[in-house]
mmCIF file of C-alpha atoms in Angstrom:
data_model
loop_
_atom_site.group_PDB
_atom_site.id
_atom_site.type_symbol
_atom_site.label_atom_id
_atom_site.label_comp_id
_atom_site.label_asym_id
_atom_site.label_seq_id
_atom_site.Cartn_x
_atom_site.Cartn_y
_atom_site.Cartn_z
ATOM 1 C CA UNK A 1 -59.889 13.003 -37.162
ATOM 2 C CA UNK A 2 -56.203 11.829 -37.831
ATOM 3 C CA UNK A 3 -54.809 15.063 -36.232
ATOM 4 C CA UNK A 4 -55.202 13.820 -32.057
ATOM 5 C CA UNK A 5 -53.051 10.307 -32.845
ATOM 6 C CA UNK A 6 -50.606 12.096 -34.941
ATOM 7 C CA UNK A 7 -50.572 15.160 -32.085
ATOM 8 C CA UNK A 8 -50.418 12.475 -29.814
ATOM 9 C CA UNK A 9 -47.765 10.708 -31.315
ATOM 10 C CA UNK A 10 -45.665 13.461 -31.521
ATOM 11 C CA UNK A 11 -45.255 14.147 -27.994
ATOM 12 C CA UNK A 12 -44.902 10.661 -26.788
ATOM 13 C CA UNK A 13 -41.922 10.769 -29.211
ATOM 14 C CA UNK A 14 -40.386 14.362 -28.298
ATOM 15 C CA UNK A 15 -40.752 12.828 -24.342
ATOM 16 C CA UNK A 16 -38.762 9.266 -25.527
ATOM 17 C CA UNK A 17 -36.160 11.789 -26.885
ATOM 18 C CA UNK A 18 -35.775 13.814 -24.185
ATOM 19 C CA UNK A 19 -35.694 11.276 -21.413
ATOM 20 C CA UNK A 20 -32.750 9.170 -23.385
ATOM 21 C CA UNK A 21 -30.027 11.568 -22.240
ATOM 22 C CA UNK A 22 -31.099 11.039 -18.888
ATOM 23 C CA UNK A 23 -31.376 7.470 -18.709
ATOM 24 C CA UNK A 24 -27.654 7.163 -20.743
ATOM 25 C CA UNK A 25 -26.085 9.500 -18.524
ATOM 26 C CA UNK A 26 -27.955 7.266 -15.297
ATOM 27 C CA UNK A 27 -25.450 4.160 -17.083
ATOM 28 C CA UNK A 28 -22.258 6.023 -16.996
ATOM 29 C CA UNK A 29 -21.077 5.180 -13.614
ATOM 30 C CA UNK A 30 -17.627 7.173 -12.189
ATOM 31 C CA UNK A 31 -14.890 5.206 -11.836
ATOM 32 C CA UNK A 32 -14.547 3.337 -8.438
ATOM 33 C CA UNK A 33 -11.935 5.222 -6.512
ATOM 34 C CA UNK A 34 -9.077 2.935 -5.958
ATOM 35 C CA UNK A 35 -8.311 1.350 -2.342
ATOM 36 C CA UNK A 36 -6.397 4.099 0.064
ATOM 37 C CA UNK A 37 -2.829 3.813 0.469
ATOM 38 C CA UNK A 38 -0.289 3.468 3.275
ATOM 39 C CA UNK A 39 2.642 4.502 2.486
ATOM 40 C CA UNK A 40 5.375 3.684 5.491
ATOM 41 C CA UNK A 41 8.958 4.757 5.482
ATOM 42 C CA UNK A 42 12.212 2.562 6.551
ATOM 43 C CA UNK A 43 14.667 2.942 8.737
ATOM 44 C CA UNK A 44 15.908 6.322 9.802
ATOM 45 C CA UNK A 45 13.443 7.718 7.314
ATOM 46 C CA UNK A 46 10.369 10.860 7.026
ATOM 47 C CA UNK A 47 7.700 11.113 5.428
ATOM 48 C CA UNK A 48 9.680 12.971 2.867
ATOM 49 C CA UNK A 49 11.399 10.145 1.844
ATOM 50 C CA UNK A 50 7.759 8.788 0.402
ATOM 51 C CA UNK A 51 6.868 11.961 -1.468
ATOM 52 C CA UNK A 52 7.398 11.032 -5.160
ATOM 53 C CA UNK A 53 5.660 7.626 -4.624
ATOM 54 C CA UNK A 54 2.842 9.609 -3.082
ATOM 55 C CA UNK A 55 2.781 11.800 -5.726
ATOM 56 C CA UNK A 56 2.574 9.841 -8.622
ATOM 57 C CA UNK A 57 -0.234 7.623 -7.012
ATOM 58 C CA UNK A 58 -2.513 11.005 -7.122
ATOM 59 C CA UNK A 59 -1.642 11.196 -10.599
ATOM 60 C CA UNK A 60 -2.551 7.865 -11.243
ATOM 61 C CA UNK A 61 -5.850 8.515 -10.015
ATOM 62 C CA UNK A 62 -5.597 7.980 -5.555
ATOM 63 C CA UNK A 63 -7.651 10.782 -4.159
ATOM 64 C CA UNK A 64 -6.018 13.023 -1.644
ATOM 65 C CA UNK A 65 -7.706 11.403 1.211
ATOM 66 C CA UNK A 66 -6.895 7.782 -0.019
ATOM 67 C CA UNK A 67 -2.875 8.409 0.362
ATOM 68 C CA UNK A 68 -1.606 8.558 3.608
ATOM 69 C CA UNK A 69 2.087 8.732 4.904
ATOM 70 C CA UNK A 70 2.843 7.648 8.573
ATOM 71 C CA UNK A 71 5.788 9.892 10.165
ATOM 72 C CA UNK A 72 7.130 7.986 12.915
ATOM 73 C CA UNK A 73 7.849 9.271 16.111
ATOM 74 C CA UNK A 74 11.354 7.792 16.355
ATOM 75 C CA UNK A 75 12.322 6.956 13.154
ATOM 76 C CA UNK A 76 15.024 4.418 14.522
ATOM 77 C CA UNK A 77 12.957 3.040 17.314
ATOM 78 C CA UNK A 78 11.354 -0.696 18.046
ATOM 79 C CA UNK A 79 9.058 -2.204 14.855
ATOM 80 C CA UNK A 80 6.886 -2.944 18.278
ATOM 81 C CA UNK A 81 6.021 1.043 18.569
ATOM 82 C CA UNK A 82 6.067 1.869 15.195
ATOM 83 C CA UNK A 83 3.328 -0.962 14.654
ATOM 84 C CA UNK A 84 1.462 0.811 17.151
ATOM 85 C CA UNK A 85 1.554 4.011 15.199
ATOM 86 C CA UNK A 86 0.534 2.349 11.445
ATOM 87 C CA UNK A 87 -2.035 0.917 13.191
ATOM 88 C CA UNK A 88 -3.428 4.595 14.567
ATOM 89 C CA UNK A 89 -2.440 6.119 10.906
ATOM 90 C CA UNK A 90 -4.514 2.843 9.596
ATOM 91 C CA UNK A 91 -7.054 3.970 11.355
ATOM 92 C CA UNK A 92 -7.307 7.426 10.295
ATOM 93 C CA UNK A 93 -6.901 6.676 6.372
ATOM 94 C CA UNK A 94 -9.954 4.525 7.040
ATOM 95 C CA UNK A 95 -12.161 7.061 8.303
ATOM 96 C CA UNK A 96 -11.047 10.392 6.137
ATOM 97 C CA UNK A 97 -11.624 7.812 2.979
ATOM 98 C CA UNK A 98 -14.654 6.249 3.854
ATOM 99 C CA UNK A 99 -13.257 3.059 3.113
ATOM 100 C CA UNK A 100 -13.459 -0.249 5.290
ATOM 101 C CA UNK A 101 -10.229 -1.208 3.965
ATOM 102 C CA UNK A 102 -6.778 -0.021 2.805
ATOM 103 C CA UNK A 103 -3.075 -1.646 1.062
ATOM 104 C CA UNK A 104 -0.357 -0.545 2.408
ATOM 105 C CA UNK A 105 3.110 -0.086 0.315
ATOM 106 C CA UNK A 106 6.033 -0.506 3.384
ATOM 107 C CA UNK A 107 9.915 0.283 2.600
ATOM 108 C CA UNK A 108 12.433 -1.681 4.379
ATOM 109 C CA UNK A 109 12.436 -1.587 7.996
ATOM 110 C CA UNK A 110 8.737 -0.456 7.776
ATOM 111 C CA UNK A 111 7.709 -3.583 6.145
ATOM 112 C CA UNK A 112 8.976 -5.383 9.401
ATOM 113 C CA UNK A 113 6.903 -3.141 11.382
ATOM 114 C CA UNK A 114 3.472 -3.530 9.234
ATOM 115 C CA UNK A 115 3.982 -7.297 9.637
ATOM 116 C CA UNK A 116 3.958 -6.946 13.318
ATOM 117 C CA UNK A 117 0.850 -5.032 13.356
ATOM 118 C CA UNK A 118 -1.001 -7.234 10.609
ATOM 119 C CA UNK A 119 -0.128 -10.146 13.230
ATOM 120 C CA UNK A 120 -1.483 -8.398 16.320
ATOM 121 C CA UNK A 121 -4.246 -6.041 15.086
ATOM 122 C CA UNK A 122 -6.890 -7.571 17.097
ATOM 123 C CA UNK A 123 -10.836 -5.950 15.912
ATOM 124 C CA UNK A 124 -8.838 -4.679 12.571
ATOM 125 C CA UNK A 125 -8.534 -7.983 10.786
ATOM 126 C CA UNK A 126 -10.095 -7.405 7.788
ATOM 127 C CA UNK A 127 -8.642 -3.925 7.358
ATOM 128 C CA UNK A 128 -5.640 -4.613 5.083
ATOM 129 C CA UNK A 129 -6.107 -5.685 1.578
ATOM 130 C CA UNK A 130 -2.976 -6.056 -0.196
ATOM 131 C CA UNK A 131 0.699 -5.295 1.379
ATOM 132 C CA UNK A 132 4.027 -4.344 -0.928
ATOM 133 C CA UNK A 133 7.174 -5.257 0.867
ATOM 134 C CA UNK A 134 10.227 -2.635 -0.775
ATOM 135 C CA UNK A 135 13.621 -3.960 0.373
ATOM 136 C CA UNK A 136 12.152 -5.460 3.533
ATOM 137 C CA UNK A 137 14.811 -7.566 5.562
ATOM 138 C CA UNK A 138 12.044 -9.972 6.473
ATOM 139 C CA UNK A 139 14.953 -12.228 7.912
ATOM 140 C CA UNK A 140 17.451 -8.997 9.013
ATOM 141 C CA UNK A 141 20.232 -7.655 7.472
ATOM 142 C CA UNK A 142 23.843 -7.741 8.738
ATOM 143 C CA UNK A 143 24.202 -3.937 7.461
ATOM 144 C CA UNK A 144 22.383 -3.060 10.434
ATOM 145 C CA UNK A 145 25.289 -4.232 12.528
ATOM 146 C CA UNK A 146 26.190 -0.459 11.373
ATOM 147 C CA UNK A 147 23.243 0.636 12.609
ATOM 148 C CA UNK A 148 21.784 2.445 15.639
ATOM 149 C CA UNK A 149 18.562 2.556 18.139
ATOM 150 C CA UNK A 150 16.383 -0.546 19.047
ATOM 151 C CA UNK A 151 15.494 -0.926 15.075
ATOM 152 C CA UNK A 152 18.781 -1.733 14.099
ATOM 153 C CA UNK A 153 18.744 -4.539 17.054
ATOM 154 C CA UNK A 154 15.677 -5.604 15.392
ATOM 155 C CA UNK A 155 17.006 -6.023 12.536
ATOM 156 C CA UNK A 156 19.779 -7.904 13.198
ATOM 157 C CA UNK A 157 19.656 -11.991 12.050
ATOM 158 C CA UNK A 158 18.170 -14.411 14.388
ATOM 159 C CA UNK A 159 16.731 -11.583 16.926
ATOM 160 C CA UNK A 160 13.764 -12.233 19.171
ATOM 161 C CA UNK A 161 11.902 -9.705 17.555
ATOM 162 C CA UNK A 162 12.298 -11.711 13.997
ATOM 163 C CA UNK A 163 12.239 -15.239 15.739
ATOM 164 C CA UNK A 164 8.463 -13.887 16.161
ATOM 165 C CA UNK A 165 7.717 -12.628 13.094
ATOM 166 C CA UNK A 166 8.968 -15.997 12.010
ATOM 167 C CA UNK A 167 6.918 -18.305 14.519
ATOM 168 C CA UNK A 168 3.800 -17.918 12.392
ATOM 169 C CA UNK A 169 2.874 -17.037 8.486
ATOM 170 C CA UNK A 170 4.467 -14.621 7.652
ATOM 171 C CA UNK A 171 1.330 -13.347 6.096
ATOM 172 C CA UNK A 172 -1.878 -13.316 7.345
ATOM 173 C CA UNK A 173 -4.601 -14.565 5.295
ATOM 174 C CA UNK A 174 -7.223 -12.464 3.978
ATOM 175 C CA UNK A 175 -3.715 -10.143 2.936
ATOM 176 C CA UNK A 176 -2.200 -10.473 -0.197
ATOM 177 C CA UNK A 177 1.414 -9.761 -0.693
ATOM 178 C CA UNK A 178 3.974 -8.596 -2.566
ATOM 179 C CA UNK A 179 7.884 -8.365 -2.401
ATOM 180 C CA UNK A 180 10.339 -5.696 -4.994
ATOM 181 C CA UNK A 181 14.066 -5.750 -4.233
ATOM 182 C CA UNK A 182 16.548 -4.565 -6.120
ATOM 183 C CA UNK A 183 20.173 -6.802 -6.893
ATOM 184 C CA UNK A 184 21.897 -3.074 -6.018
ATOM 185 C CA UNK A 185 20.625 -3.265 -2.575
ATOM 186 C CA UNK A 186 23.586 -2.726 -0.780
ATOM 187 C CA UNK A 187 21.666 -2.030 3.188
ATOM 188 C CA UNK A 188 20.209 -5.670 2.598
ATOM 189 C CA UNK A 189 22.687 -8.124 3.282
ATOM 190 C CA UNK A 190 22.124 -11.033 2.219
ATOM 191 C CA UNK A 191 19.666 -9.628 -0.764
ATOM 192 C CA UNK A 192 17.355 -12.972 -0.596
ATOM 193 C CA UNK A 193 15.972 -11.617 3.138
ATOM 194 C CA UNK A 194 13.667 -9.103 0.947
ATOM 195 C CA UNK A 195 12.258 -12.180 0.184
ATOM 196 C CA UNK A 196 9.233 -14.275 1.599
ATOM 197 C CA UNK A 197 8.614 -17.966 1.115
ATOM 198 C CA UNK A 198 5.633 -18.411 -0.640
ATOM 199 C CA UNK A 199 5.102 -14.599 -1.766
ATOM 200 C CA UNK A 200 5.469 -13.429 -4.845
ATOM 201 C CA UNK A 201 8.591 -11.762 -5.529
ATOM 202 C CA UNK A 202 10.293 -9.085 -8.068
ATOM 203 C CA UNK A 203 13.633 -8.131 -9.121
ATOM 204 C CA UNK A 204 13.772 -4.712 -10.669
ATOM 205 C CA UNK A 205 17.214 -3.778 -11.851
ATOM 206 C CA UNK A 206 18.674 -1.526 -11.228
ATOM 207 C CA UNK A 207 17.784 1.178 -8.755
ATOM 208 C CA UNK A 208 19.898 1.434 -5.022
ATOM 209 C CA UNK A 209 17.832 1.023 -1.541
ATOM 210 C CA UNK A 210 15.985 3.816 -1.459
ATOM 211 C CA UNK A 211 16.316 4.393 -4.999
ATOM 212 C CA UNK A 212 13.213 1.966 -4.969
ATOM 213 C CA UNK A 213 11.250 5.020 -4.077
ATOM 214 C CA UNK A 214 11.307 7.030 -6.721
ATOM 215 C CA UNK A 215 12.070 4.553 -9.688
ATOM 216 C CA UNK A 216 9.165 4.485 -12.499
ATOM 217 C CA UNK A 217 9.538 0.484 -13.350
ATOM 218 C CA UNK A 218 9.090 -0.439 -9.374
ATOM 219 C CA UNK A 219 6.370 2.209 -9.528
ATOM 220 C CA UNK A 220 4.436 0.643 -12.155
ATOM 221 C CA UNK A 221 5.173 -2.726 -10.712
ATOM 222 C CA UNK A 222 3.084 -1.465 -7.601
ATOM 223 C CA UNK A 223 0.313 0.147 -9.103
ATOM 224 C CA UNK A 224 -0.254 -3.008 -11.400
ATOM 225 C CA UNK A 225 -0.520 -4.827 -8.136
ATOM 226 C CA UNK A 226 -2.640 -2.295 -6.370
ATOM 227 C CA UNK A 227 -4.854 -2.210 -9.031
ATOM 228 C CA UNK A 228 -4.909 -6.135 -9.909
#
């Protein structure tokens, strides 16, 4: 007579055991893939000039079709066009990751031309989540006196097209931001224009311009951010 509860018994225990595994591995959650990134070049610059930062943030963990690299046109044209062009490139890194929004990391010039497009993206609002600024002349640079094609006239202090970046915040809300400069910048001039009232702001010394790019201290520096 004791045999059935004991038989009984023993399976309800050998079905306990078995389902555990399941119900454990049904807790482990992946990882949440971090937010795509934008990466956007500067003045005069490729997409090749972005290929080390894009590289290390796949091996930090960015899937391939969370890193994008916009490859403008003409690479010393008007911030006007190029913001045209992040926001088509925005657009796309949205819908090959899946995700509703995106950061963007811009260098130099290209910072000028993201703010442009964060202040006139219309339906997109919403779309940007965090923005690093690399060496950005938010209020020009006199190097670009130097300089050549409608960017470089952009560029230059006190021009229309940064009298209107100027007019309202310089960031839009709903966007947090993020500025790195480097005291060895020698194409900003004066150095505090990579700077934004209000935003908060790093000094990494002591790579050059573009050295920025490729420097491991201003790449953990983003990804801290990114990930914060």
């Amino acid at each position: 007579m004791t045999r059935r509860p004991v038989l009984v018994g023993l399976v309800l225990w050998a079905l306990l055991a078995s389902a555990a595994p399941v119900a454990l591995r049904a807790q482990v959650r992946a990882p949440e893939a971090p937010t795509p990134v934008l990466l956007v070049p500067g003045w005069s610059e490729g997409a090749s000039s972005l290929e080390v930062l894009r590289s290390r943030l796949l091996e930090a963990g960015w899937r391939e079709s969370g890193v994008a690299v916009v490859d403008f046109r003409d690479p010393v044209g008007s911030n006007r066009e190029h913001a045209r062009e992040i926001a088509l490139a925005a657009a796309a890194l949205r819908e090959a990751s899946g995700s509703p929004t995106i950061d963007v990391v811009a260098h130099s010039m290209g910072g000028l031309a993201v703010r442009y497009y964060l202040r006139n993206r219309g339906t997109s609002t919403g779309d940007v989540r965090r923005v690093v600024f690399l060496a950005t002349p938010h209020f020009g640079t006199y190097s670009s006196l130097v300089a050549w094609g409608e960017g470089a006239r952009e560029m230059l202090p006190g021009s229309d097209f940064l009298m209107t970046l100027m007019a309202g915040r310089p960031v839009p809300h709903g966007v947090d931001a993020l500025t790195i400069r480097t005291p060895l910048d020698l194409h900003i001039l004066p150095l505090e224009s990579a700077q934004i009232p209000g935003v908060p702001d790093m000094i990494v010394c002591c790579p050059t311009h573009t050295g920025l790019l490729d420097d491991s201290e201003v790449f953990r520096r983003i990804e801290a951010f990114l990930r914060g």
